[in-house]
PDB file of C-alpha atoms in Angstrom:
ATOM      1  CA  MET A   1       0.000   0.000   0.000  1.00 93.00           C
ATOM      2  CA  GLN A   2       1.733   3.150  -1.204  1.00 97.00           C
ATOM      3  CA  GLU A   3       0.413   5.393   1.571  1.00 97.00           C
ATOM      4  CA  ILE A   4       1.876   3.092   4.218  1.00 98.00           C
ATOM      5  CA  GLU A   5       5.181   3.150   2.381  1.00 98.00           C
ATOM      6  CA  GLN A   6       5.066   6.953   2.348  1.00 98.00           C
ATOM      7  CA  LEU A   7       4.560   6.898   6.093  1.00 98.00           C
ATOM      8  CA  ARG A   8       7.405   4.460   6.614  1.00 97.00           C
ATOM      9  CA  ALA A   9       9.715   6.721   4.599  1.00 97.00           C
ATOM     10  CA  LEU A  10       9.175   9.455   7.199  1.00 97.00           C
ATOM     11  CA  GLY A  11       9.878   7.202  10.173  1.00 96.00           C
ATOM     12  CA  ASP A  12      12.554   7.818  12.789  1.00 96.00           C
ATOM     13  CA  ALA A  13      13.649   4.736  14.729  1.00 95.00           C
ATOM     14  CA  ASP A  14      14.864   6.622  17.816  1.00 96.00           C
ATOM     15  CA  ARG A  15      11.708   8.692  18.039  1.00 95.00           C
ATOM     16  CA  ALA A  16       9.614   5.569  17.455  1.00 93.00           C
ATOM     17  CA  ALA A  17      11.268   3.748  20.352  1.00 92.00           C
ATOM     18  CA  LYS A  18      10.546   6.622  22.726  1.00 91.00           C
ATOM     19  CA  MET A  19       6.932   6.879  21.550  1.00 91.00           C
ATOM     20  CA  ALA A  20       6.362   3.141  21.861  1.00 87.00           C
ATOM     21  CA  ALA A  21       7.748   3.174  25.408  1.00 87.00           C
ATOM     22  CA  ARG A  22       5.353   5.981  26.318  1.00 86.00           C
ATOM     23  CA  HIS A  23       2.289   4.355  24.748  1.00 81.00           C
ATOM     24  CA  LYS A  24       3.027   0.890  26.184  1.00 79.00           C
ATOM     25  CA  ARG A  25       1.139  -0.754  23.342  1.00 82.00           C
ATOM     26  CA  ASP A  26       2.076  -3.709  21.160  1.00 85.00           C
ATOM     27  CA  ARG A  27       1.596  -1.624  18.029  1.00 91.00           C
ATOM     28  CA  GLU A  28       4.036  -0.631  15.329  1.00 95.00           C
ATOM     29  CA  THR A  29       5.149   2.964  15.771  1.00 96.00           C
ATOM     30  CA  LEU A  30       7.107   4.774  13.069  1.00 97.00           C
ATOM     31  CA  GLY A  31       8.242   7.874  14.951  1.00 97.00           C
ATOM     32  CA  ILE A  32       6.843  10.512  12.567  1.00 97.00           C
ATOM     33  CA  ALA A  33       6.779  14.099  13.819  1.00 94.00           C
ATOM     34  CA  PRO A  34       3.390  15.871  13.531  1.00 93.00           C
ATOM     35  CA  ALA A  35       4.966  18.532  11.294  1.00 94.00           C
ATOM     36  CA  GLN A  36       5.840  15.787   8.800  1.00 96.00           C
ATOM     37  CA  LEU A  37       2.491  14.026   8.976  1.00 97.00           C
ATOM     38  CA  GLU A  38       0.299  17.069   8.360  1.00 95.00           C
ATOM     39  CA  PRO A  39       1.430  17.953   4.804  1.00 96.00           C
ATOM     40  CA  LEU A  40       1.398  14.306   3.734  1.00 97.00           C
ATOM     41  CA  VAL A  41      -2.213  13.808   4.841  1.00 97.00           C
ATOM     42  CA  ALA A  42      -3.210  17.192   3.391  1.00 96.00           C
ATOM     43  CA  GLY A  43      -1.939  16.010   0.024  1.00 96.00           C
ATOM     44  CA  TRP A  44      -3.994  12.837   0.251  1.00 97.00           C
ATOM     45  CA  ARG A  45      -7.119  14.796   1.180  1.00 95.00           C
ATOM     46  CA  ALA A  46      -6.683  17.152  -1.774  1.00 94.00           C
ATOM     47  CA  ALA A  47      -6.307  14.298  -4.260  1.00 95.00           C
ATOM     48  CA  LEU A  48      -9.269  12.173  -3.121  1.00 95.00           C
ATOM     49  CA  THR A  49     -13.046  12.398  -3.175  1.00 95.00           C
ATOM     50  CA  PRO A  50     -14.832  12.141   0.205  1.00 95.00           C
ATOM     51  CA  GLU A  51     -15.705   8.505  -0.482  1.00 96.00           C
ATOM     52  CA  GLU A  52     -12.107   7.717  -1.434  1.00 97.00           C
ATOM     53  CA  ARG A  53     -10.870   9.389   1.745  1.00 97.00           C
ATOM     54  CA  VAL A  54     -13.086   7.159   3.852  1.00 97.00           C
ATOM     55  CA  THR A  55     -11.874   4.060   2.011  1.00 98.00           C
ATOM     56  CA  LEU A  56      -8.236   5.027   2.529  1.00 98.00           C
ATOM     57  CA  ALA A  57      -8.866   5.999   6.146  1.00 98.00           C
ATOM     58  CA  ARG A  58     -10.345   2.601   6.922  1.00 98.00           C
ATOM     59  CA  LYS A  59      -7.340   0.844   5.374  1.00 98.00           C
ATOM     60  CA  LEU A  60      -4.924   3.014   7.329  1.00 98.00           C
ATOM     61  CA  TRP A  61      -6.779   2.317  10.574  1.00 98.00           C
ATOM     62  CA  GLU A  62      -6.831  -1.424   9.913  1.00 98.00           C
ATOM     63  CA  SER A  63      -3.041  -1.415   9.463  1.00 97.00           C
ATOM     64  CA  ASP A  64      -2.822  -0.824  13.244  1.00 96.00           C
ATOM     65  CA  ILE A  65       0.227   1.401  12.821  1.00 97.00           C
ATOM     66  CA  HIS A  66       0.208   4.265  15.320  1.00 97.00           C
ATOM     67  CA  GLU A  67       0.741   7.103  12.854  1.00 97.00           C
ATOM     68  CA  ALA A  68      -1.502   5.459  10.259  1.00 98.00           C
ATOM     69  CA  ARG A  69      -4.393   5.612  12.718  1.00 98.00           C
ATOM     70  CA  ILE A  70      -3.718   9.287  13.345  1.00 98.00           C
ATOM     71  CA  ALA A  71      -3.533   9.879   9.589  1.00 98.00           C
ATOM     72  CA  ALA A  72      -6.839   8.023   9.133  1.00 98.00           C
ATOM     73  CA  ALA A  73      -8.562  10.463  11.463  1.00 98.00           C
ATOM     74  CA  LYS A  74      -6.890  13.464   9.848  1.00 97.00           C
ATOM     75  CA  LEU A  75      -8.348  12.459   6.481  1.00 97.00           C
ATOM     76  CA  MET A  76     -11.768  13.372   7.943  1.00 95.00           C
ATOM     77  CA  LEU A  77     -10.796  16.887   9.063  1.00 93.00           C
ATOM     78  CA  GLN A  78     -12.051  18.944   6.130  1.00 86.00           C
ATOM     79  CA  ALA A  79     -14.819  21.292   7.291  1.00 77.00           C
ATOM     80  CA  ARG A  80     -16.905  20.940   4.134  1.00 84.00           C
ATOM     81  CA  MET A  81     -16.916  17.244   3.336  1.00 91.00           C
ATOM     82  CA  ARG A  82     -19.968  16.093   1.404  1.00 91.00           C
ATOM     83  CA  PRO A  83     -21.111  13.431   1.726  1.00 93.00           C
ATOM     84  CA  ASP A  84     -19.675  12.660   5.145  1.00 96.00           C
ATOM     85  CA  ASP A  85     -21.959   9.916   6.479  1.00 97.00           C
ATOM     86  CA  GLY A  86     -19.253   7.346   5.741  1.00 97.00           C
ATOM     87  CA  ALA A  87     -16.707   9.418   7.640  1.00 97.00           C
ATOM     88  CA  TRP A  88     -18.971   9.696  10.680  1.00 98.00           C
ATOM     89  CA  ALA A  89     -19.700   5.950  10.591  1.00 98.00           C
ATOM     90  CA  ALA A  90     -15.969   5.181  10.558  1.00 98.00           C
ATOM     91  CA  ILE A  91     -15.302   7.545  13.458  1.00 98.00           C
ATOM     92  CA  MET A  92     -18.058   5.913  15.528  1.00 98.00           C
ATOM     93  CA  GLU A  93     -16.603   2.471  14.784  1.00 98.00           C
ATOM     94  CA  TRP A  94     -13.108   3.573  15.810  1.00 98.00           C
ATOM     95  CA  ALA A  95     -14.110   5.355  19.013  1.00 98.00           C
ATOM     96  CA  PRO A  96     -14.361   2.270  21.274  1.00 97.00           C
ATOM     97  CA  ALA A  97     -10.899   1.133  20.156  1.00 94.00           C
ATOM     98  CA  VAL A  98      -8.941   4.323  20.875  1.00 96.00           C
ATOM     99  CA  ASP A  99      -6.153   3.394  23.261  1.00 94.00           C
ATOM    100  CA  ALA A 100      -3.557   6.152  22.944  1.00 94.00           C
ATOM    101  CA  LEU A 101      -4.090   9.801  23.790  1.00 94.00           C
ATOM    102  CA  ASP A 102      -2.854  11.274  20.514  1.00 94.00           C
ATOM    103  CA  ILE A 103      -4.941   8.806  18.489  1.00 96.00           C
ATOM    104  CA  ALA A 104      -7.966   9.654  20.633  1.00 97.00           C
ATOM    105  CA  ASP A 105      -7.475  13.379  20.120  1.00 95.00           C
ATOM    106  CA  ALA A 106      -7.043  12.961  16.363  1.00 97.00           C
ATOM    107  CA  VAL A 107     -10.303  11.006  16.253  1.00 98.00           C
ATOM    108  CA  ALA A 108     -11.935  13.693  18.413  1.00 97.00           C
ATOM    109  CA  ALA A 109     -10.820  16.495  16.082  1.00 97.00           C
ATOM    110  CA  ALA A 110     -12.280  14.651  13.110  1.00 97.00           C
ATOM    111  CA  GLY A 111     -15.449  13.853  15.035  1.00 97.00           C
ATOM    112  CA  GLN A 112     -15.838  17.477  16.050  1.00 96.00           C
ATOM    113  CA  ARG A 113     -15.815  18.574  12.398  1.00 96.00           C
ATOM    114  CA  ARG A 114     -18.341  15.940  11.367  1.00 96.00           C
ATOM    115  CA  LEU A 115     -20.520  16.729  14.379  1.00 96.00           C
ATOM    116  CA  ALA A 116     -20.458  20.423  13.517  1.00 94.00           C
ATOM    117  CA  SER A 117     -21.602  19.588   9.994  1.00 94.00           C
ATOM    118  CA  ASP A 118     -24.601  17.650  11.371  1.00 96.00           C
ATOM    119  CA  PRO A 119     -25.344  18.360  15.060  1.00 96.00           C
ATOM    120  CA  ALA A 120     -28.147  15.762  14.981  1.00 95.00           C
ATOM    121  CA  ARG A 121     -25.349  13.210  15.397  1.00 97.00           C
ATOM    122  CA  LEU A 122     -24.875  14.333  18.986  1.00 96.00           C
ATOM    123  CA  GLY A 123     -27.150  11.546  20.180  1.00 95.00           C
ATOM    124  CA  ASP A 124     -24.672   8.998  18.851  1.00 97.00           C
ATOM    125  CA  LEU A 125     -22.275  10.072  21.599  1.00 97.00           C
ATOM    126  CA  GLU A 126     -24.595   9.310  24.513  1.00 95.00           C
ATOM    127  CA  PRO A 127     -23.357   5.690  24.963  1.00 96.00           C
ATOM    128  CA  PHE A 128     -19.791   6.978  25.343  1.00 97.00           C
ATOM    129  CA  MET A 129     -20.675   8.078  28.866  1.00 95.00           C
ATOM    130  CA  GLU A 130     -20.928   4.470  30.056  1.00 93.00           C
ATOM    131  CA  SER A 131     -17.869   3.182  28.189  1.00 96.00           C
ATOM    132  CA  ARG A 132     -15.253   1.323  30.221  1.00 96.00           C
ATOM    133  CA  ASN A 133     -12.657   2.903  27.919  1.00 97.00           C
ATOM    134  CA  PRO A 134     -11.759   6.263  29.518  1.00 97.00           C
ATOM    135  CA  LEU A 135     -10.481   7.666  26.231  1.00 97.00           C
ATOM    136  CA  GLN A 136     -13.892   7.073  24.719  1.00 97.00           C
ATOM    137  CA  ARG A 137     -15.411   9.010  27.631  1.00 97.00           C
ATOM    138  CA  ARG A 138     -12.874  11.752  26.941  1.00 98.00           C
ATOM    139  CA  LEU A 139     -14.229  11.984  23.390  1.00 98.00           C
ATOM    140  CA  LEU A 140     -17.498  13.354  24.803  1.00 96.00           C
ATOM    141  CA  MET A 141     -15.685  16.443  25.992  1.00 97.00           C
ATOM    142  CA  THR A 142     -13.199  16.886  23.173  1.00 97.00           C
ATOM    143  CA  MET A 143     -15.787  16.409  20.417  1.00 97.00           C
ATOM    144  CA  THR A 144     -18.155  18.973  21.956  1.00 97.00           C
ATOM    145  CA  ASN A 145     -15.562  21.537  23.070  1.00 96.00           C
ATOM    146  CA  HIS A 146     -16.266  23.478  19.853  1.00 94.00           C
ATOM    147  CA  TRP A 147     -19.556  24.684  21.368  1.00 97.00           C
ATOM    148  CA  ALA A 148     -17.863  25.896  24.558  1.00 97.00           C
ATOM    149  CA  LYS A 149     -15.691  28.204  22.461  1.00 96.00           C
ATOM    150  CA  MET A 150     -18.492  29.943  20.545  1.00 96.00           C
ATOM    151  CA  ASN A 151     -18.774  33.694  21.061  1.00 93.00           C
ATOM    152  CA  HIS A 152     -22.208  34.076  19.490  1.00 94.00           C
ATOM    153  CA  PRO A 153     -24.038  30.759  19.790  1.00 96.00           C
ATOM    154  CA  LYS A 154     -27.520  30.358  18.370  1.00 96.00           C
ATOM    155  CA  PRO A 155     -30.254  28.706  20.472  1.00 97.00           C
ATOM    156  CA  ALA A 156     -29.471  25.298  18.938  1.00 96.00           C
ATOM    157  CA  ASP A 157     -25.801  25.774  19.819  1.00 97.00           C
ATOM    158  CA  ILE A 158     -26.682  26.674  23.404  1.00 96.00           C
ATOM    159  CA  ALA A 159     -28.717  23.474  23.661  1.00 96.00           C
ATOM    160  CA  ILE A 160     -25.655  21.470  22.589  1.00 96.00           C
ATOM    161  CA  ARG A 161     -23.485  23.431  25.001  1.00 97.00           C
ATOM    162  CA  ASP A 162     -25.854  22.592  27.846  1.00 96.00           C
ATOM    163  CA  ARG A 163     -25.899  18.928  26.902  1.00 97.00           C
ATOM    164  CA  ALA A 164     -22.102  18.842  26.927  1.00 97.00           C
ATOM    165  CA  LEU A 165     -22.181  20.460  30.368  1.00 97.00           C
ATOM    166  CA  GLU A 166     -24.501  17.719  31.613  1.00 97.00           C
ATOM    167  CA  TRP A 167     -21.956  15.152  30.498  1.00 97.00           C
ATOM    168  CA  ALA A 168     -19.187  17.208  32.079  1.00 97.00           C
ATOM    169  CA  ALA A 169     -21.066  17.238  35.378  1.00 97.00           C
ATOM    170  CA  HIS A 170     -20.903  13.435  35.509  1.00 95.00           C
ATOM    171  CA  LEU A 171     -17.361  13.105  34.172  1.00 97.00           C
ATOM    172  CA  HIS A 172     -15.949  15.742  36.527  1.00 95.00           C
ATOM    173  CA  HIS A 173     -15.215  13.028  39.126  1.00 94.00           C
ATOM    174  CA  ASP A 174     -13.950  10.507  36.569  1.00 95.00           C
ATOM    175  CA  GLY A 175     -11.227   8.236  37.846  1.00 94.00           C
ATOM    176  CA  ASN A 176      -9.078   8.798  34.764  1.00 96.00           C
ATOM    177  CA  GLY A 177      -6.936  11.922  34.571  1.00 96.00           C
ATOM    178  CA  ALA A 178      -7.271  12.279  30.797  1.00 96.00           C
ATOM    179  CA  VAL A 179     -11.046  12.499  31.161  1.00 97.00           C
ATOM    180  CA  ARG A 180     -10.850  15.035  33.985  1.00 97.00           C
ATOM    181  CA  GLN A 181      -8.385  17.107  31.960  1.00 97.00           C
ATOM    182  CA  ALA A 182     -10.809  17.247  29.033  1.00 98.00           C
ATOM    183  CA  VAL A 183     -13.621  18.340  31.362  1.00 98.00           C
ATOM    184  CA  ALA A 184     -11.380  21.065  32.795  1.00 97.00           C
ATOM    185  CA  ALA A 185     -10.441  22.257  29.301  1.00 98.00           C
ATOM    186  CA  LEU A 186     -14.088  22.529  28.267  1.00 98.00           C
ATOM    187  CA  LEU A 187     -14.964  24.469  31.423  1.00 97.00           C
ATOM    188  CA  SER A 188     -11.964  26.756  30.976  1.00 98.00           C
ATOM    189  CA  ASP A 189     -12.985  27.560  27.397  1.00 97.00           C
ATOM    190  CA  LEU A 190     -16.580  28.100  28.495  1.00 97.00           C
ATOM    191  CA  ALA A 191     -15.475  30.516  31.217  1.00 97.00           C
ATOM    192  CA  ARG A 192     -13.845  32.716  28.581  1.00 97.00           C
ATOM    193  CA  HIS A 193     -16.839  32.695  26.232  1.00 96.00           C
ATOM    194  CA  ASP A 194     -19.843  32.315  28.559  1.00 95.00           C
ATOM    195  CA  PRO A 195     -18.696  33.178  32.101  1.00 96.00           C
ATOM    196  CA  GLU A 196     -22.218  33.251  33.557  1.00 95.00           C
ATOM    197  CA  ARG A 197     -22.991  29.724  32.383  1.00 95.00           C
ATOM    198  CA  ALA A 198     -19.599  28.509  33.578  1.00 95.00           C
ATOM    199  CA  ALA A 199     -20.145  30.063  37.017  1.00 95.00           C
ATOM    200  CA  ALA A 200     -23.584  28.432  37.309  1.00 95.00           C
ATOM    201  CA  TRP A 201     -22.309  24.962  36.369  1.00 96.00           C
ATOM    202  CA  LYS A 202     -22.057  22.387  39.135  1.00 94.00           C
ATOM    203  CA  PRO A 203     -20.658  18.847  39.080  1.00 93.00           C
ATOM    204  CA  ALA A 204     -22.931  15.911  39.822  1.00 90.00           C
ATOM    205  CA  GLU A 205     -22.526  13.914  43.013  1.00 83.00           C
ATOM    206  CA  LYS A 206     -19.637  11.506  42.929  1.00 78.00           C
ATOM    207  CA  VAL A 207     -20.651   7.919  42.144  1.00 67.00           C
ATOM    208  CA  VAL A 208     -18.481   4.896  42.980  1.00 57.00           C
ATOM    209  CA  GLU A 209     -17.947   2.772  39.878  1.00 60.00           C
ATOM    210  CA  ASP A 210     -18.453  -0.987  40.119  1.00 54.00           C
ATOM    211  CA  GLN A 211     -16.391  -1.940  37.065  1.00 58.00           C
ATOM    212  CA  PRO A 212     -12.748  -1.013  36.529  1.00 68.00           C
ATOM    213  CA  ASP A 213     -11.707   0.786  33.366  1.00 80.00           C
ATOM    214  CA  GLN A 214     -10.081  -0.885  30.458  1.00 74.00           C
ATOM    215  CA  ASP A 215      -6.421   0.054  30.305  1.00 69.00           C
ATOM    216  CA  PRO A 216      -5.790   2.522  27.494  1.00 68.00           C
ATOM    217  CA  GLU A 217      -2.906   4.956  27.786  1.00 56.00           C
TER     218      GLU A 217
END
């Protein structure tokens, strides 16, 4: 697959070893710097139709190479991507499997764009709240953070903002630091753009979880 070979050509063995040690996953890591990955994926996006992007993204994800999974998500980043139902379907399929923070955040960035293009998809995120994978719970906050940053939200945007705050209220006490950090980031952004709503927000009562998390990063 030529795209995988293009990724391999950018690899750095020393960087890859350090990344693999940090991720603690039995997954091939190439050691590609973000500054190298961005222009490569941008070139793929420009050359492909939306349907072709989804096809390539799925193949990259299935390779189970660390940077290939990040690249797969980045293929879905274009703001105006029509049709994008296939892209959203792929993102929803990948979400339960995210197990490294930078992969999760790449998937979240892509999901945020596709969610913004069709806010009716927000309901698809509801099951994430009960996921045993903390990085999937983190996606609730990172995918909806866009609405916390709006300066002039419309009524429909405020409704989404309030729904995200309901999720944040329950995830505020999450046992995973990456989830709590995402909640804090959303609240911090909200405080800058809607200080009254941020001041009125309150976390839910802490609930003791019966089941332990899966062990992503």
